[in-house]
Amino acid sequence: MTCVENAHKRSESFRRTLIVLTITSVIGAAIAQNDQSPVVNIQGLGSVMGIMGKTAWTSRPIYKFFNIKYAEAPVGEQRFRAPVSVLPWSGVKDVTAPGRGCPQSRTLSAEDPDAEDCLTLSVYSNDLLANRPVMLYIHGGAFVLGSAERFGPEYLLEKDIVLVVIQYRLGTLGFLSTGTERIPGNAAMYDVMESLEWVSRHIRHFGGNPQDVTIFGESAGGHAVSAMLHSPRVREGLFHRAIIQSGTVFMPWVICQDPTEGAYDIARIIGCPMTTPTEIDNCLKQASVRDLVQAQDQHKKNEFSSPGYPKVAGACITVGGPSGAQSLMPVHPKESTYFRDVPIIFGMNSQEGLIFFNEYFQYALNSQQIEFKDHWDFLEFVKTVNVKFGSSAFVDAVVGYELLSKATWEEMSRANFSELVPVLIDIAGNLALKYGSVEEANRFANAHPGQVYLYNFDYVGPPSPMTPGFPYDVPNSVGHGDELKFLFPMSNVLNEEHTQMAKIMVDLWTSFAMTGVPVASNVIQWPTVSRPYGPYLRLVNPPERKEYFVHELTNTVVKARESNAGIQMQFSLLSIFLTLLVAVIR
């Protein structure tokens, strides 16, 4: 062993001894009396007391620390502004149970004076003295819903990583922009940046390596990861790999179309005096949390019910702004030549359009199917769907492609809404998400060859509750967010076969976080994207290598036809059987 290696070994031994002494000095004899209450002293901040748990498959111990503050409450003049780093505290903070999420319509009840004090993160580790890769997860929810507590560590911590799950401001509180210095927009994205800075400063106290961080997120969380990749404001070295699940800033609605106009509409709904920009800003800063959340929801309904593309404000990323070149995103990513040089996984699920078309079905159609008079009537409706999901340019050409690739002439001629629902789901999913995701993957693969992986998730697992109230059956659907139950213990109904898929997903995600290359036991090699639209991995059990992602743009239509063909085959066999039976009887 060299002198350098000996020195490194002595240094690491000293570090571990120092950490043990620090923990012991904080809690004294209590650690021996109650080993279910681990305490960590975060240097420069204070101490936190967590709780013990165990992993799902091998019962490895997990140190759990919920809702550690990473920023001060963004209240008063700080509302709508970038967060302020958390200040030190005295004593030992109890972080043994999940707390409140950030304000949202799903959980809004009585007025809570501390509702905005929600900028927290949860840390999960099974070795507080280690130096392990870190995976930081950003939850989804269309930028208006979600919290950290749903995303537990019981699957991912079967592997040697540290998991961090963050919370960020939602809806109007996180994204409203009046175009002024006081309400510039993108507050939530600055929350994400601040959480990454916290990890850089403090994760070593939980056994994590701040020089080995992977950020990953689904849906809105994927949009946030995408924003971190494209923003020149994000400090280099804050993260080293990225996984984007069903999200991208190239999705039409993720970038605000007209943030100031939308913010003013929300202000009008609240009842603000529409006089000067300063008075409007004052009103929004003083409005109740309840009024801000409910006004954004009403604004969204108004936009979906109006003609043209729904320009929903208060839940989208603002390009430019009063800071100009110093803003989060100075120009739209489509106009940018900045591509952060890190390995990336991009992917999506087969029936992404189910949740998007269901939202349109509920908001714009009031959950009522349309009775088409004829195929011309259906054609006009397809144009409307295209516009609603962001394809306002060259709409006739796009409509022609969508019909060519998805609807047969016989289906179009019958113009039956129920029969055409799979066509509409694929159109909505492609326009709202898939086209943008593949475009971003292609751009990064071109800029940084050998670093981009692409997948389509098509494993049918336990039923998903993502589209409540949708009255149409979609056979073998794998909808938005369905992959999450194989990374986090969100469902208690994973049978042995589903658990095998979960282990494949955990292997792929954590190996990527550890090495930059996603691998799993007995799984075919996952190739990097080397040309437009491929190759890629189709995530089923076992996973399959595919070459041309364009084939994934008609998943719902193909499944519906295969299901109908199966029903027709069963009916034909039954008819043959009955015919033979009658012949025998005669």
XYZ file of C-alpha atoms in Angstrom:
586
model
C 0.000 0.000 0.000
C 1.418 3.423 -0.970
C 1.951 6.345 1.388
C -0.881 8.204 -0.314
C -3.257 5.257 0.168
C -2.225 4.967 3.835
C -2.848 8.667 4.324
C -6.253 8.418 2.667
C -7.168 5.423 4.845
C -6.129 7.267 8.039
C -8.094 10.337 6.894
C -11.248 8.297 6.248
C -10.889 6.509 9.607
C -10.498 9.864 11.363
C -13.599 11.217 9.533
C -15.720 8.262 10.626
C -14.489 8.569 14.236
C -15.231 12.300 14.211
C -18.779 11.717 12.936
C -19.430 9.085 15.617
C -18.099 11.410 18.318
C -20.224 14.253 16.966
C -23.393 12.168 17.012
C -22.587 10.846 20.482
C -21.916 14.349 21.813
C -25.293 15.512 20.515
C -27.434 12.745 22.003
C -25.219 11.281 24.725
C -26.448 8.000 26.181
C -29.789 8.309 24.373
C -28.416 6.524 21.312
C -27.866 3.371 23.326
C -31.326 3.583 24.884
C -33.234 4.242 21.645
C -31.537 3.075 18.460
C -34.797 3.794 16.586
C -34.132 7.546 16.829
C -30.906 8.336 14.928
C -29.587 11.880 15.290
C -27.407 13.666 12.732
C -25.594 16.915 13.419
C -25.623 18.951 10.189
C -22.532 21.108 10.484
C -23.404 24.808 10.355
C -27.166 24.233 10.699
C -28.198 22.069 13.650
C -29.244 18.557 14.565
C -32.122 16.403 13.331
C -33.629 13.269 14.822
C -35.024 10.709 12.409
C -36.506 7.246 12.590
C -35.502 3.771 11.432
C -37.155 1.698 8.722
C -36.240 -1.206 6.465
C -36.183 -2.032 2.779
C -38.958 -4.005 1.100
C -37.146 -7.093 -0.167
C -34.148 -7.787 2.097
C -35.010 -5.727 5.212
C -31.870 -3.576 5.082
C -32.035 -0.839 7.743
C -32.958 2.665 6.546
C -32.295 5.935 8.374
C -35.276 8.175 7.580
C -35.250 11.958 8.022
C -38.451 13.660 6.849
C -39.035 17.308 6.008
C -35.720 18.938 6.814
C -35.953 22.627 5.967
C -33.639 23.735 3.169
C -35.001 27.289 2.889
C -36.829 29.799 5.006
C -40.596 30.229 4.589
C -41.132 32.390 1.459
C -43.641 34.797 3.011
C -44.227 38.533 2.968
C -42.039 40.257 0.427
C -40.307 36.924 -0.258
C -43.504 35.416 -1.691
C -42.997 34.700 -5.432
C -39.239 35.356 -5.046
C -36.202 33.045 -5.042
C -35.816 31.273 -1.679
C -33.518 32.274 1.162
C -31.222 29.515 2.495
C -32.371 28.031 5.790
C -30.892 29.610 8.912
C -29.220 27.577 11.702
C -31.354 26.325 14.580
C -30.681 25.244 18.151
C -31.572 21.945 19.746
C -32.546 18.757 17.932
C -35.361 18.992 15.375
C -37.783 16.077 15.295
C -38.062 14.935 11.649
C -39.553 11.526 12.301
C -42.809 11.916 10.368
C -43.911 13.334 7.011
C -45.302 16.839 7.254
C -47.322 19.169 5.080
C -46.861 19.489 1.356
C -46.856 22.868 -0.336
C -50.285 24.541 -0.757
C -52.486 22.889 -3.405
C -56.177 22.427 -4.110
C -56.162 18.744 -3.146
C -55.221 19.429 0.486
C -56.522 22.971 0.970
C -58.849 23.165 3.963
C -58.881 25.714 6.751
C -56.510 28.663 6.373
C -53.098 27.657 7.744
C -50.846 30.565 8.761
C -47.766 28.381 8.163
C -48.927 26.874 4.864
C -46.108 28.477 2.855
C -43.421 27.096 5.169
C -43.064 23.964 3.045
C -39.597 24.130 1.480
C -38.318 20.873 2.910
C -36.597 17.710 1.772
C -36.478 14.144 3.071
C -33.247 12.142 3.246
C -32.985 8.353 3.319
C -29.735 6.449 3.866
C -28.623 3.064 5.156
C -25.100 4.117 6.089
C -24.591 7.563 7.626
C -20.806 7.134 7.525
C -20.510 6.169 3.866
C -19.768 8.232 0.751
C -22.464 6.975 -1.627
C -24.036 8.266 -4.838
C -27.052 10.525 -4.256
C -30.369 10.377 -6.108
C -32.486 13.531 -5.746
C -36.128 13.057 -6.762
C -38.495 15.863 -7.876
C -42.168 14.898 -7.665
C -44.733 15.490 -10.407
C -48.243 16.903 -10.370
C -48.551 19.377 -13.269
C -46.729 21.981 -11.117
C -49.902 22.314 -8.971
C -50.069 19.055 -6.964
C -47.826 16.618 -5.126
C -45.603 16.201 -2.094
C -42.557 14.250 -0.944
C -44.257 11.756 1.358
C -45.566 9.474 -1.431
C -42.061 8.593 -2.606
C -40.507 6.326 -0.017
C -37.071 4.647 -0.099
C -38.027 1.010 0.472
C -37.175 -0.122 -3.091
C -34.319 2.150 -4.140
C -32.359 1.701 -0.907
C -31.981 -1.990 -1.651
C -28.968 -0.532 -3.458
C -26.086 1.524 -2.071
C -27.388 5.027 -2.733
C -28.718 7.949 -0.678
C -32.204 9.149 -1.666
C -33.354 12.761 -1.316
C -36.958 13.744 -2.098
C -37.718 17.459 -2.267
C -40.730 19.745 -2.088
C -41.093 22.998 -4.001
C -43.722 25.725 -4.308
C -46.696 24.867 -6.510
C -49.166 26.733 -8.691
C -49.374 30.490 -8.345
C -47.006 30.543 -5.363
C -44.300 28.815 -7.390
C -44.799 30.070 -10.943
C -46.799 33.315 -11.106
C -45.143 36.098 -13.109
C -46.256 39.675 -13.635
C -43.006 40.465 -15.412
C -41.743 42.615 -12.540
C -38.787 42.277 -10.171
C -41.217 41.559 -7.310
C -43.045 38.738 -9.130
C -40.629 37.594 -11.841
C -41.760 33.952 -12.124
C -39.975 30.597 -11.735
C -39.780 30.730 -7.935
C -40.283 26.962 -7.793
C -37.335 26.317 -10.104
C -35.160 28.405 -7.799
C -36.465 26.182 -4.969
C -35.089 23.170 -6.867
C -31.756 24.930 -7.312
C -31.620 25.776 -3.594
C -32.331 22.143 -2.658
C -29.404 21.087 -4.866
C -27.191 23.644 -3.128
C -28.297 22.201 0.250
C -27.320 18.726 -0.923
C -23.959 20.039 -2.103
C -23.295 21.572 1.323
C -24.764 18.985 3.694
C -25.470 15.540 2.207
C -22.113 14.184 3.396
C -23.547 14.134 6.934
C -26.023 11.485 5.745
C -23.514 9.267 3.966
C -23.914 10.891 0.541
C -21.293 12.072 -1.920
C -22.020 15.650 -3.112
C -19.744 15.031 -6.116
C -21.950 12.165 -7.343
C -25.546 13.434 -7.607
C -28.234 12.231 -10.019
C -31.417 14.274 -10.343
C -34.551 12.513 -11.508
C -38.225 13.347 -11.734
C -41.506 12.341 -13.335
C -44.044 14.542 -15.151
C -43.655 18.050 -13.685
C -40.602 16.707 -11.879
C -39.247 15.710 -15.282
C -39.938 19.219 -16.563
C -37.927 20.566 -13.625
C -35.015 18.229 -14.395
C -35.171 19.369 -18.021
C -35.113 23.005 -16.870
C -32.009 22.311 -14.759
C -30.324 20.883 -17.862
C -31.104 23.938 -19.975
C -30.647 26.777 -17.473
C -27.266 28.538 -17.473
C -28.142 29.792 -13.965
C -27.714 26.298 -12.479
C -24.207 26.057 -11.060
C -21.943 23.495 -12.739
C -21.237 20.512 -10.514
C -24.550 20.565 -8.629
C -25.558 17.336 -10.367
C -23.757 14.827 -12.555
C -26.487 12.710 -14.200
C -30.178 13.150 -14.964
C -33.261 10.977 -15.530
C -36.346 12.539 -17.144
C -39.506 10.440 -16.836
C -42.466 11.682 -18.905
C -41.458 15.329 -18.938
C -39.533 17.984 -20.815
C -39.490 21.765 -21.283
C -40.242 21.042 -24.936
C -43.826 20.132 -24.000
C -46.062 22.990 -25.243
C -47.693 23.924 -21.927
C -44.516 23.806 -19.795
C -43.245 27.145 -21.138
C -45.651 30.030 -20.405
C -47.232 31.459 -23.558
C -48.218 34.769 -21.981
C -47.431 34.738 -18.254
C -48.288 38.369 -17.503
C -51.725 38.229 -19.122
C -52.489 35.023 -17.209
C -51.269 36.514 -13.927
C -53.558 39.489 -14.440
C -56.485 37.148 -15.102
C -55.745 35.392 -11.807
C -55.566 38.781 -10.089
C -58.964 39.716 -11.547
C -60.488 36.465 -10.281
C -59.133 37.223 -6.787
C -60.619 40.718 -6.977
C -57.445 42.779 -7.140
C -57.797 46.390 -8.315
C -56.538 46.371 -11.897
C -54.832 49.753 -11.783
C -51.021 49.920 -11.744
C -48.531 47.020 -11.845
C -47.352 47.950 -8.336
C -50.874 47.753 -6.895
C -51.499 44.417 -8.640
C -48.235 43.046 -7.205
C -49.174 44.295 -3.737
C -52.571 42.622 -3.957
C -51.092 39.278 -5.040
C -48.456 39.376 -2.313
C -51.126 40.039 0.318
C -53.755 37.596 -1.009
C -54.619 34.532 1.039
C -53.134 31.200 0.046
C -56.656 29.848 -0.463
C -57.572 32.652 -2.883
C -54.368 32.156 -4.903
C -54.871 28.389 -5.233
C -58.566 28.607 -6.098
C -58.056 31.468 -8.564
C -55.473 29.468 -10.504
C -57.857 26.523 -10.749
C -60.649 28.776 -12.052
C -58.243 30.413 -14.511
C -57.309 26.964 -15.852
C -60.960 26.009 -16.354
C -61.573 29.275 -18.196
C -58.634 28.663 -20.515
C -59.616 25.089 -21.363
C -63.181 26.170 -22.109
C -62.116 29.032 -24.386
C -61.315 28.696 -28.118
C -57.702 28.153 -29.133
C -54.693 27.012 -27.146
C -55.185 27.170 -23.332
C -52.588 29.673 -22.062
C -52.657 28.561 -18.432
C -50.496 30.777 -16.190
C -49.289 30.090 -12.660
C -48.101 26.567 -13.541
C -45.454 27.026 -16.216
C -41.877 28.250 -16.670
C -41.304 31.845 -17.723
C -38.716 32.547 -20.404
C -36.799 35.799 -20.010
C -38.272 38.220 -17.496
C -37.031 41.362 -15.769
C -33.559 39.891 -15.161
C -32.968 39.390 -18.891
C -29.841 37.381 -19.561
C -29.573 36.599 -15.826
C -32.979 34.907 -15.695
C -33.512 31.187 -15.172
C -34.055 30.659 -18.892
C -32.959 33.649 -20.998
C -34.283 32.109 -24.240
C -36.544 29.205 -25.122
C -34.583 25.922 -25.149
C -35.446 25.496 -28.842
C -33.424 28.641 -29.532
C -30.561 27.741 -27.197
C -27.269 26.052 -28.060
C -26.511 25.274 -24.404
C -26.513 21.520 -23.643
C -25.275 20.489 -20.204
C -22.699 17.734 -20.598
C -24.039 14.934 -18.367
C -25.372 11.403 -19.050
C -29.190 11.438 -19.353
C -32.046 8.928 -19.483
C -35.182 10.118 -21.311
C -38.387 8.106 -21.372
C -42.157 7.914 -21.336
C -45.048 5.477 -21.051
C -47.196 4.002 -23.812
C -50.544 5.602 -22.903
C -49.310 9.053 -21.831
C -52.223 10.601 -23.709
C -54.799 8.985 -21.438
C -54.345 11.545 -18.662
C -54.098 14.469 -21.099
C -57.182 13.557 -23.100
C -59.079 12.812 -19.886
C -58.301 16.336 -18.678
C -59.615 17.791 -21.937
C -62.633 15.475 -21.721
C -63.443 16.769 -18.230
C -62.617 20.473 -18.604
C -63.616 21.205 -22.200
C -66.289 18.557 -22.898
C -67.791 18.421 -19.395
C -67.274 14.627 -19.457
C -69.750 14.233 -22.314
C -68.945 12.440 -25.553
C -69.587 14.211 -28.836
C -72.074 12.880 -31.352
C -70.329 13.473 -34.668
C -72.708 14.182 -37.555
C -70.246 12.722 -40.060
C -66.544 12.308 -40.819
C -66.175 16.029 -41.628
C -67.379 16.790 -38.128
C -64.796 14.389 -36.702
C -62.039 15.994 -38.797
C -62.845 19.427 -37.329
C -62.733 17.948 -33.820
C -59.271 16.457 -34.456
C -58.118 19.935 -35.529
C -59.442 21.328 -32.250
C -57.624 18.647 -30.234
C -54.403 19.474 -32.088
C -54.748 23.169 -31.266
C -55.600 22.476 -27.608
C -52.422 20.452 -27.187
C -50.115 23.006 -28.731
C -49.783 22.363 -32.442
C -51.190 25.617 -33.772
C -48.754 25.965 -36.682
C -49.348 23.953 -39.880
C -52.325 22.392 -38.158
C -53.835 20.835 -41.288
C -50.593 19.056 -42.167
C -50.262 17.731 -38.601
C -53.890 16.588 -38.609
C -53.243 14.731 -41.853
C -50.267 12.924 -40.324
C -52.177 12.036 -37.162
C -55.054 10.579 -39.187
C -52.739 8.723 -41.567
C -50.814 7.093 -38.725
C -53.705 6.339 -36.382
C -57.211 6.272 -37.915
C -58.308 3.933 -40.680
C -60.706 5.211 -43.313
C -63.421 2.888 -41.998
C -63.029 4.240 -38.434
C -63.061 7.821 -39.649
C -66.094 7.193 -41.860
C -68.070 5.727 -38.951
C -67.038 8.769 -36.839
C -68.015 7.068 -33.588
C -66.573 8.901 -30.585
C -66.172 5.790 -28.415
C -64.408 3.878 -31.176
C -62.072 6.807 -31.877
C -61.028 7.424 -28.247
C -57.727 5.457 -28.724
C -56.908 7.683 -31.726
C -57.565 10.808 -29.660
C -55.487 9.486 -26.739
C -52.468 8.911 -28.995
C -52.865 12.349 -30.608
C -53.078 14.056 -27.198
C -50.135 12.108 -25.780
C -47.903 12.718 -28.769
C -48.562 16.443 -28.966
C -48.556 17.065 -25.222
C -45.514 14.971 -24.337
C -43.952 12.380 -26.643
C -42.890 14.621 -29.533
C -41.181 17.051 -27.154
C -39.465 14.297 -25.146
C -38.003 12.625 -28.223
C -36.975 16.006 -29.658
C -35.024 16.807 -26.499
C -33.416 13.337 -26.455
C -32.358 13.742 -30.098
C -30.845 17.175 -29.413
C -28.753 15.981 -26.460
C -27.710 12.798 -28.284
C -26.482 14.918 -31.181
C -24.632 17.322 -28.880
C -23.108 14.637 -26.610
C -22.859 11.258 -28.417
C -22.857 8.142 -26.266
C -24.464 9.796 -23.227
C -28.214 9.582 -23.894
C -30.505 6.636 -23.193
C -34.147 6.444 -24.354
C -36.966 4.170 -23.176
C -40.660 3.463 -23.606
C -42.299 1.877 -20.546
C -45.013 -0.605 -21.547
C -45.270 -3.037 -18.627
C -48.875 -3.555 -17.505
C -48.899 -3.556 -13.710
C -51.545 -2.991 -11.013
C -54.436 -0.706 -12.039
C -53.664 3.001 -12.025
C -55.943 5.653 -10.467
C -54.532 8.463 -12.639
C -57.699 9.002 -14.730
C -60.680 8.839 -12.345
C -64.054 9.138 -14.014
C -62.840 8.375 -17.544
C -65.697 6.235 -18.953
C -63.873 4.483 -21.798
C -61.994 1.212 -21.497
C -58.396 1.365 -22.741
C -57.059 -2.214 -22.969
C -53.676 -2.973 -21.366
C -53.071 0.696 -20.702
C -49.766 1.883 -19.242
C -50.555 5.450 -18.379
C -48.815 8.547 -17.105
C -46.914 7.742 -13.897
C -47.465 3.983 -14.043
C -43.716 3.305 -13.840
C -43.497 4.996 -10.441
C -45.007 2.071 -8.550
C -41.964 0.035 -9.612
C -39.507 2.563 -8.146
C -41.406 3.577 -5.009
C -43.709 1.551 -2.704
C -46.863 3.331 -3.849
C -48.876 0.122 -4.125
C -49.260 -2.843 -1.814
C -50.370 -5.163 -4.597
C -47.090 -6.001 -6.326
C -47.255 -9.737 -6.872
C -44.168 -11.832 -7.595
C -44.209 -10.976 -11.312
C -44.625 -7.232 -10.646
C -41.829 -7.383 -8.059
C -39.515 -8.825 -10.722
C -40.232 -5.747 -12.861
C -39.624 -3.469 -9.879
C -36.228 -5.059 -9.310
C -35.312 -4.515 -12.966
C -36.303 -0.841 -12.729
C -34.394 -0.340 -9.466
C -31.302 -2.006 -10.950
C -31.406 0.201 -14.066
C -32.024 3.485 -12.226
C -29.514 2.960 -9.419
C -26.752 1.544 -11.625
C -27.094 4.633 -13.804
C -26.783 6.798 -10.667
C -23.666 4.885 -9.644
C -21.839 4.591 -12.974
C -23.692 6.541 -15.688
C -24.578 3.261 -17.438
C -27.970 1.592 -16.730
C -27.600 -2.189 -16.334
C -29.609 -4.951 -14.645
C -29.151 -8.666 -14.045
C -30.167 -10.832 -17.017
C -31.263 -7.747 -19.000
C -30.189 -6.993 -22.556
C -27.638 -4.171 -22.932
C -29.312 -0.762 -23.104
C -27.824 1.062 -26.126
C -27.315 4.812 -26.234
C -29.168 6.901 -28.827
C -26.868 6.993 -31.859
C -29.230 8.361 -34.538
C -32.617 10.106 -34.620
C -35.274 8.129 -32.701
C -33.129 5.238 -31.653
C -32.093 2.755 -30.659
C -33.997 2.543 -27.377
C -35.197 0.100 -24.725
C -38.797 -1.044 -24.444
C -39.276 -1.584 -20.711
C -41.295 -4.767 -20.360
C -40.260 -8.008 -18.658
C -37.813 -8.889 -20.065
C -36.819 -5.535 -21.647
C -36.417 -5.423 -25.419
C -34.078 -3.432 -27.651
C -35.942 -1.533 -30.382
C -34.622 0.618 -33.215
C -37.152 3.287 -34.245
C -39.106 5.164 -31.576
C -41.684 6.415 -34.096
C -43.344 3.008 -33.694
C -44.232 3.995 -30.111
C -46.451 6.870 -31.270
C -49.442 4.625 -32.038
C -49.364 2.398 -28.929
C -52.979 2.970 -27.887
C -54.429 2.445 -31.359
C -52.438 -0.778 -31.834
C -53.549 -2.154 -28.462
C -57.195 -1.304 -29.166
C -57.106 -3.053 -32.548
C -55.360 -6.089 -31.100
C -58.008 -6.265 -28.377
C -60.835 -5.938 -30.913
C -59.213 -8.576 -33.101
C -59.062 -10.891 -30.106
C -62.733 -10.318 -29.328
C -63.670 -10.907 -32.966
C -61.591 -14.099 -33.010
C -63.348 -15.347 -29.878
C -66.703 -14.497 -31.436
C -65.738 -16.336 -34.660
C -64.622 -19.423 -32.724
C -67.844 -19.350 -30.745
C -69.843 -19.098 -33.978
C -67.960 -22.066 -35.468
C -68.516 -24.067 -32.303
C -72.244 -23.319 -32.286
C -72.516 -24.196 -35.986
C -70.797 -27.540 -35.409
C -72.937 -28.181 -32.353
C -76.133 -27.556 -34.340
C -74.874 -29.856 -37.102
C -74.159 -32.641 -34.603
C -77.564 -32.240 -32.982
C -79.267 -32.456 -36.347
